XYZ file of C-alpha atoms in Angstrom:
567
model
C 47.039 61.024 3.124
C 46.891 58.403 5.867
C 49.796 56.033 6.210
C 49.516 52.451 7.360
C 50.942 51.493 10.748
C 54.473 50.075 10.604
C 54.383 46.264 10.863
C 56.000 44.439 13.791
C 57.686 41.228 12.689
C 58.833 38.184 14.627
C 61.967 36.635 13.108
C 63.167 33.108 13.854
C 66.770 32.766 15.004
C 69.145 30.412 16.790
C 71.109 31.191 19.972
C 74.823 31.987 20.154
C 76.880 30.581 23.026
C 79.225 33.566 23.416
C 76.911 36.454 24.312
C 77.467 36.776 28.051
C 78.439 40.416 28.629
C 81.600 41.149 30.569
C 82.774 44.068 32.701
C 82.216 46.513 29.827
C 79.316 44.849 28.040
C 79.692 42.613 24.994
C 82.809 43.309 22.929
C 83.814 41.449 19.790
C 85.592 42.126 16.546
C 83.401 44.354 14.409
C 83.282 41.629 11.754
C 81.419 39.368 14.203
C 78.619 41.887 14.763
C 78.527 42.919 11.113
C 79.050 39.564 9.458
C 77.337 36.912 11.596
C 73.670 36.712 10.706
C 71.452 37.846 13.605
C 74.398 38.242 16.004
C 73.549 41.887 16.736
C 69.797 41.256 16.741
C 70.109 38.298 19.121
C 72.061 40.333 21.634
C 69.741 43.332 21.491
C 66.732 41.040 21.957
C 68.439 39.340 24.916
C 69.191 42.748 26.421
C 65.621 44.023 25.954
C 64.104 40.763 27.207
C 66.180 41.016 30.382
C 63.923 43.952 31.338
C 60.651 42.791 32.895
C 57.822 43.190 30.382
C 55.785 45.335 32.784
C 58.714 47.730 33.175
C 59.511 47.705 29.476
C 56.104 48.671 28.139
C 56.100 52.374 27.338
C 59.388 53.098 29.133
C 62.139 55.527 28.080
C 65.652 54.444 27.084
C 68.752 56.392 26.051
C 70.953 55.381 23.090
C 74.378 56.762 22.211
C 77.651 55.783 20.567
C 81.289 56.807 20.423
C 80.995 57.142 16.635
C 82.991 54.063 15.722
C 82.362 52.114 12.522
C 79.047 50.178 12.447
C 77.455 52.438 15.079
C 74.917 53.993 12.709
C 73.795 50.647 11.336
C 73.549 49.204 14.841
C 71.616 52.232 16.101
C 69.019 51.734 13.361
C 68.552 48.089 14.379
C 68.263 49.062 18.060
C 65.550 51.611 17.237
C 63.621 49.076 15.149
C 63.843 46.425 17.871
C 63.104 48.791 20.775
C 59.903 49.846 19.005
C 58.886 46.229 18.409
C 59.576 45.287 22.035
C 57.292 47.865 23.591
C 59.737 50.653 24.456
C 57.758 53.904 24.337
C 60.473 56.483 23.829
C 64.121 56.581 22.802
C 66.386 59.557 23.500
C 69.355 59.532 21.111
C 72.297 61.887 20.719
C 72.629 64.023 17.598
C 74.081 61.879 14.791
C 73.971 59.014 17.280
C 76.813 60.469 19.370
C 76.814 60.529 23.186
C 79.728 60.110 25.555
C 79.373 57.414 28.213
C 79.277 60.037 31.030
C 76.592 61.943 29.107
C 74.472 58.791 28.778
C 74.701 58.236 32.542
C 73.803 61.889 33.144
C 70.777 61.773 30.822
C 69.472 58.462 32.218
C 69.461 59.972 35.693
C 67.991 63.323 34.647
C 65.041 61.973 32.651
C 64.595 58.878 34.878
C 65.029 56.459 31.986
C 64.938 52.720 32.598
C 68.448 52.471 31.157
C 70.657 53.187 28.197
C 72.494 51.385 25.417
C 75.987 52.639 24.591
C 77.743 51.492 21.423
C 81.413 51.582 22.328
C 84.482 49.442 22.763
C 86.117 52.172 24.850
C 89.830 52.467 24.037
C 89.886 49.578 21.536
C 90.579 50.266 17.832
C 87.710 51.107 15.490
C 87.030 50.601 11.792
C 85.943 47.477 9.884
C 88.859 45.426 11.264
C 88.598 46.953 14.752
C 86.345 46.233 17.706
C 82.703 46.921 18.456
C 80.839 46.787 21.747
C 77.431 47.189 23.342
C 77.041 48.363 26.948
C 73.783 48.428 28.885
C 73.562 50.947 31.708
C 70.721 50.524 34.190
C 68.321 53.012 35.789
C 70.887 54.523 38.188
C 73.007 55.431 35.143
C 75.709 52.888 35.931
C 76.916 49.715 34.193
C 74.852 46.548 34.513
C 75.410 44.657 37.774
C 76.239 40.947 37.676
C 72.581 39.960 38.100
C 71.541 41.833 34.949
C 74.480 40.484 32.928
C 73.570 36.943 33.986
C 69.954 37.481 32.958
C 71.028 38.724 29.512
C 73.276 35.672 29.209
C 70.484 33.276 30.186
C 68.106 34.725 27.594
C 70.787 34.621 24.894
C 71.416 30.885 25.392
C 67.810 29.885 24.631
C 66.697 32.633 22.249
C 64.584 31.404 19.322
C 63.121 34.627 17.916
C 63.379 38.389 17.985
C 60.923 41.213 17.315
C 61.704 44.041 14.898
C 60.104 46.791 12.789
C 62.355 46.642 9.693
C 60.435 49.406 7.871
C 60.982 51.982 10.631
C 63.494 54.659 9.616
C 64.807 57.593 11.666
C 66.925 60.619 10.815
C 69.770 60.882 13.323
C 70.838 64.252 11.917
C 67.522 66.023 12.648
C 67.124 67.403 16.163
C 63.678 67.027 17.663
C 60.873 64.497 17.997
C 59.929 61.820 15.479
C 56.781 59.722 16.032
C 55.736 56.424 14.477
C 52.486 54.440 14.526
C 53.086 50.723 14.908
C 50.822 47.767 14.420
C 49.289 46.413 17.645
C 50.433 49.446 19.636
C 48.003 51.926 21.153
C 50.418 54.824 21.653
C 52.882 56.045 19.008
C 56.542 55.127 19.369
C 58.645 58.264 19.875
C 62.283 59.054 19.116
C 63.904 62.273 20.345
C 67.194 63.377 18.808
C 68.879 65.692 21.311
C 71.941 67.918 21.423
C 74.763 65.574 22.469
C 76.384 68.065 24.841
C 73.726 70.310 26.391
C 72.338 68.185 29.275
C 75.839 67.142 30.328
C 77.074 70.753 30.139
C 74.217 71.945 32.368
C 75.226 69.345 34.956
C 78.867 70.489 34.926
C 77.791 74.109 35.429
C 76.188 73.012 38.702
C 79.335 71.204 39.881
C 82.183 73.611 39.109
C 82.911 77.322 39.384
C 83.060 78.018 35.660
C 84.093 81.638 36.192
C 87.190 80.536 38.131
C 88.168 78.081 35.399
C 87.523 80.686 32.703
C 89.784 83.169 34.496
C 92.512 80.515 34.473
C 92.165 79.924 30.732
C 91.829 83.533 29.548
C 93.639 86.811 30.052
C 97.333 87.740 29.877
C 98.511 84.929 32.185
C 96.250 82.269 30.715
C 97.052 78.600 31.196
C 97.750 77.187 27.750
C 96.004 73.879 27.086
C 96.664 71.065 24.646
C 93.690 68.694 24.570
C 93.599 65.600 22.352
C 90.124 64.140 21.725
C 91.765 61.271 19.776
C 89.038 61.493 17.083
C 86.491 59.954 19.432
C 83.188 61.217 20.752
C 84.819 63.875 22.966
C 85.540 66.312 20.137
C 82.158 68.108 20.323
C 82.320 68.185 24.145
C 85.828 69.649 24.226
C 84.971 72.294 21.624
C 81.711 73.318 23.273
C 82.773 73.224 26.934
C 86.500 74.006 27.098
C 86.644 76.344 24.097
C 83.209 77.973 23.624
C 82.090 77.980 27.263
C 85.363 78.361 29.178
C 87.341 80.453 26.723
C 90.247 78.230 25.727
C 91.489 79.158 22.217
C 90.129 76.927 19.440
C 93.628 75.674 18.636
C 93.917 74.296 22.191
C 92.016 71.212 21.034
C 93.136 68.730 18.380
C 91.672 65.610 16.764
C 88.160 66.812 17.579
C 86.349 65.321 14.571
C 84.864 61.922 15.500
C 86.065 59.342 12.971
C 84.806 55.796 12.478
C 88.357 54.423 12.780
C 89.658 57.144 15.157
C 92.243 58.097 12.555
C 93.759 54.611 12.549
C 95.048 54.847 16.124
C 93.651 53.092 19.214
C 91.791 55.866 21.100
C 93.602 55.032 24.312
C 94.827 57.897 26.521
C 98.155 56.592 27.748
C 101.814 57.366 27.131
C 102.010 54.814 24.309
C 99.025 55.742 22.150
C 98.735 59.447 22.994
C 102.374 59.962 21.986
C 101.618 63.075 19.914
C 100.211 64.746 23.040
C 103.276 63.662 25.019
C 105.595 65.113 22.366
C 103.648 68.392 22.241
C 103.762 68.753 26.016
C 107.503 68.042 26.197
C 108.116 71.174 24.137
C 107.206 73.348 27.124
C 104.704 75.546 25.254
C 101.688 74.233 27.181
C 100.962 74.139 30.903
C 98.260 71.475 30.844
C 97.572 68.551 28.537
C 94.888 65.888 28.439
C 93.671 63.081 26.196
C 90.423 61.105 26.201
C 89.415 57.653 25.045
C 86.741 56.961 22.413
C 83.669 57.256 24.660
C 84.988 59.920 27.034
C 85.126 58.070 30.337
C 88.929 57.744 30.553
C 91.533 60.496 30.533
C 95.236 61.217 30.919
C 96.744 64.351 32.492
C 100.130 65.841 31.622
C 101.764 68.918 33.079
C 104.275 71.310 31.568
C 107.296 69.647 29.922
C 105.389 66.361 29.750
C 105.071 65.762 33.508
C 102.915 62.617 33.684
C 100.263 62.230 36.377
C 99.780 58.599 37.277
C 96.013 57.859 37.380
C 96.269 56.590 40.962
C 98.009 59.820 41.993
C 95.415 61.842 40.086
C 92.636 60.242 42.138
C 94.467 60.919 45.410
C 95.194 64.559 44.480
C 91.526 65.118 43.662
C 90.496 63.605 46.995
C 92.871 65.860 48.908
C 91.548 68.990 47.153
C 87.776 68.502 47.083
C 87.296 71.762 48.997
C 88.131 73.596 45.753
C 84.936 72.270 44.121
C 81.538 73.907 44.910
C 79.701 70.578 44.494
C 81.647 68.919 47.316
C 81.472 71.977 49.541
C 77.689 71.824 49.228
C 77.172 68.050 49.273
C 79.873 67.086 51.749
C 82.269 64.169 51.328
C 81.018 60.752 52.419
C 83.873 58.404 51.596
C 86.240 57.158 48.903
C 86.581 53.979 46.856
C 89.153 52.488 44.519
C 89.643 49.238 42.657
C 91.948 46.739 44.335
C 94.662 47.089 41.678
C 94.754 50.893 42.024
C 97.593 52.196 44.197
C 96.949 52.822 47.887
C 97.700 56.562 47.545
C 93.987 57.280 48.047
C 93.995 55.298 51.304
C 96.413 57.759 52.906
C 94.207 60.713 51.991
C 91.145 58.928 53.376
C 92.962 58.222 56.629
C 94.073 61.849 56.966
C 90.514 63.058 56.307
C 89.057 60.390 58.647
C 86.834 59.033 55.870
C 85.913 55.489 54.891
C 87.892 53.821 52.107
C 86.343 50.969 50.095
C 88.432 48.567 48.018
C 86.484 46.958 45.165
C 87.137 44.584 42.253
C 87.829 46.002 38.792
C 84.669 47.261 37.102
C 82.813 50.518 37.643
C 79.566 48.723 38.550
C 80.959 47.936 42.012
C 81.054 51.649 42.852
C 77.354 52.096 42.086
C 76.000 50.482 45.252
C 78.422 52.487 47.394
C 77.337 55.773 45.819
C 73.619 54.943 45.763
C 73.751 54.120 49.490
C 75.533 57.385 50.351
C 78.827 55.752 51.304
C 81.063 57.133 48.555
C 81.627 60.567 46.992
C 84.767 59.968 44.891
C 86.092 56.811 43.268
C 88.558 55.661 40.674
C 90.688 52.968 39.129
C 94.204 52.763 37.785
C 93.077 52.372 34.181
C 92.712 56.162 33.727
C 89.188 56.385 35.145
C 87.913 58.684 37.902
C 84.430 59.812 38.874
C 82.108 60.876 41.667
C 78.491 60.522 42.723
C 77.383 63.208 40.233
C 76.739 60.279 37.842
C 77.428 56.526 37.935
C 80.229 56.338 35.384
C 83.819 57.386 35.238
C 84.047 60.783 33.604
C 87.029 62.076 31.625
C 86.034 65.706 31.081
C 84.762 66.044 34.646
C 88.243 64.863 35.746
C 89.931 67.487 33.589
C 87.686 70.198 35.067
C 88.550 68.900 38.544
C 92.224 69.455 37.777
C 91.667 72.898 36.278
C 89.593 73.883 39.327
C 92.356 72.737 41.671
C 94.956 74.641 39.657
C 92.785 77.771 39.728
C 92.312 77.515 43.501
C 95.936 76.719 44.359
C 97.534 78.874 41.658
C 100.104 76.159 41.039
C 101.240 74.047 38.104
C 100.364 70.376 37.707
C 103.847 69.321 38.801
C 103.859 71.612 41.855
C 100.519 70.212 43.017
C 101.649 66.595 42.622
C 105.017 67.148 44.293
C 103.424 68.934 47.265
C 101.000 66.011 47.553
C 103.910 63.555 47.639
C 105.706 65.650 50.239
C 102.636 65.558 52.474
C 101.427 61.989 51.955
C 104.429 60.160 50.505
C 104.934 58.900 46.958
C 103.513 55.635 45.657
C 105.724 54.463 42.797
C 103.425 52.437 40.595
C 103.221 50.787 37.172
C 101.234 48.213 35.198
C 102.484 45.660 32.687
C 100.022 44.275 30.133
C 100.643 40.940 28.434
C 97.985 41.012 25.729
C 96.499 38.464 23.316
C 97.683 35.444 25.272
C 96.365 31.961 24.600
C 93.415 31.704 27.050
C 94.431 28.218 28.215
C 98.030 29.304 28.850
C 96.817 32.337 30.805
C 94.333 30.281 32.828
C 96.865 27.673 33.918
C 99.505 30.293 34.640
C 97.131 32.092 37.010
C 95.938 28.834 38.544
C 99.473 27.713 39.302
C 100.460 31.136 40.624
C 97.475 31.114 42.975
C 98.520 27.736 44.327
C 101.964 29.174 45.078
C 100.863 32.352 46.858
C 98.091 30.804 49.005
C 100.404 28.072 50.286
C 101.183 28.623 53.958
C 104.896 28.407 53.273
C 104.653 31.469 51.015
C 103.510 33.633 53.932
C 106.956 33.368 55.510
C 108.818 34.090 52.284
C 111.539 36.716 52.132
C 112.723 37.842 48.700
C 116.196 39.363 48.344
C 116.868 41.343 45.176
C 120.111 43.313 45.223
C 120.112 45.239 48.489
C 116.302 44.998 48.821
C 114.572 42.478 51.053
C 110.793 42.036 50.755
C 108.916 40.076 53.433
C 105.483 38.732 52.528
C 102.815 40.017 54.922
C 99.677 38.828 53.135
C 98.860 36.955 49.911
C 95.458 35.959 48.578
C 92.968 35.773 45.752
C 90.986 38.971 46.353
C 87.348 38.543 47.382
C 84.856 41.387 47.747
C 81.797 41.428 49.965
C 79.506 44.300 49.008
C 78.812 46.285 52.209
C 75.374 47.295 50.893
C 73.751 44.060 49.742
C 76.202 41.412 50.925
C 76.870 39.958 47.471
C 80.251 38.278 47.104
C 82.635 38.589 44.149
C 85.383 35.954 44.247
C 88.576 35.384 42.253
C 89.104 39.082 41.553
C 92.892 39.032 41.296
C 95.954 37.705 43.076
C 97.731 40.096 45.385
C 100.853 39.975 47.495
C 101.340 42.616 50.173
C 104.807 43.076 51.642
C 105.657 44.399 55.099
C 106.915 47.757 53.792
C 103.601 48.568 51.997
C 104.944 47.326 48.651
C 102.473 45.294 46.593
C 102.224 43.000 43.594
C 98.903 42.280 41.882
C 98.144 39.846 39.056
C 94.851 40.040 37.149
C 93.533 38.204 34.126
C 90.976 39.725 31.775
C 89.644 39.040 28.316
C 90.492 41.704 25.761
C 86.829 41.719 24.774
C 87.566 41.791 21.076
C 88.108 38.091 20.554
C 91.867 38.595 20.626
C 92.809 36.297 23.478
C 93.394 36.983 27.134
C 95.345 39.708 28.915
C 97.363 39.232 32.100
C 98.144 42.433 33.962
C 100.878 42.747 36.561
C 100.826 45.750 38.910
C 103.762 46.807 41.086
C 103.675 49.418 43.857
C 106.288 50.715 46.273
C 105.805 53.433 48.899
C 108.410 56.086 49.640
C 107.937 58.562 52.497
C 111.283 60.439 52.162
C 110.863 63.525 49.891
C 114.552 63.274 49.036
C 113.746 60.039 47.208
C 110.707 61.253 45.246
C 112.597 62.062 42.037
C 113.722 58.570 41.099
C 112.769 56.727 37.930
C 109.687 54.591 38.488
C 111.093 51.549 36.681
C 114.318 51.704 38.703
C 112.432 51.846 42.004
C 110.093 49.037 41.015
C 112.763 46.913 39.341
C 113.259 44.535 42.319
C 109.500 44.003 42.702
C 109.110 43.345 38.991
C 111.936 40.798 39.168
C 110.010 38.981 41.933
C 106.819 39.058 39.865
C 108.549 37.575 36.827
C 110.231 34.904 38.912
C 107.193 33.597 40.779
C 104.861 33.757 37.758
C 107.380 32.459 35.207
C 105.325 34.452 32.730
C 107.951 34.883 30.010
C 108.814 31.199 29.865
C 105.181 30.073 29.973
C 103.897 32.518 27.369
C 106.937 32.712 25.098
C 107.001 36.495 25.519
C 110.080 38.597 26.075
C 108.174 41.367 27.788
C 104.821 43.137 28.103
C 102.935 44.765 25.230
C 102.270 47.945 27.183
C 103.783 49.529 30.298
C 101.786 52.282 32.022
């Protein structure tokens, strides 16, 4: 029996004035996407319309999610609208699930025009949580500023969207599904793929899996404790670390993706991954890790809960790239880090006589460097590290980097980090987050602070705190000129550099979930003397933090007694 082609409808709508994507796409409270009529549809249409019609017709796109609440409903709308807007083929993860690194990997492998990722990263899930939509472009990386501006421009004048409301797909059935649409010559195709397989094949070509497997099996096996935090990483951890590399099944916990992530923010830090921290402190495990909801961020802990600062993790990886077959074959071109990340990586780059690039926050800034062959390894202080194997930060890749280094050096996590400090010096480092601030209060605080630090008189300032004296060497609002295309990114954060390599950085960012503005304060102090590498981070940084609080007046101006989170 012949079936009629599925109709393509044009629906009238009105624009929203808050749909400009930010660093990580468009993030709002889930209730906004779910409850505001046409809010989701408007944004998807703006995103699709930002792609030139000639490029869009018949192209391939990838779609995946971290499994949070509303993802399935949103995926169905995306499929219906992609079909109506001329997309020829969608590749979607099984049950809609794909990690962010896997989406980047698949885009690059199948040469898709881009990918849509439904995630709000480490933000809470569930009906009262957050929801987000990221658009990654053809290189597999996040949208550059030009694409985000185009999406924003379309969204401000949008009057209609196209959709095939009668089109239904089965996300649970692997394989190809084809649909005949009205006014379309070729059928629209959806392919539901194994969420892990393509990404796993890539990792096999990067690492020596036999070396890692030897580390994780046998009588002297390294005992792991891996927390997937009920995000998308559960299937990846089970398949790759347990099935492929031999770690016992009980090495991994919280591996079932849940729409609300079990009621906890899926954020891999010492605050929210406290159960992992507690388990590691018991001394039964030699290596621990946690991942965020979409699998691009990670945290590493050694035996007895030894915490690896993300900035140190990046520097340790850089210093040990010879342990990884991929880098032995490809060579190492250069390194990059975000401005707020500690300068530990800089010292490794100098020792290896390699270029070091300092970028604004946001993974998209690394893309040009990698695409042009300038950068092999990059990272940021917010628990994200990656390389030119894809164009996203990659949590599981980072864990396999560490396991490879441990296998090659035959040392514990703590031994590796302490030897690194002994060779390069230790960068004491921490970040204070003041979350959910009134946006106007945050704006004026940062404006006034900028006026203070760019004043010529500030350049000669000397701050005395106890027996410490800090002399200002440089202070500015960070500006980045892309060495590839010359584009300029201004107002990327206030930084104060002192003569002894100590630093203070102040950055403002929206929380993305409609919950106000966040101000982040970063403090860094360098210590060369190995005899002074065992001190408490907060004690070492105490004088710098006192300076930061004094010049910003943040507690008085915000009414806060302290930060929400310290990392």
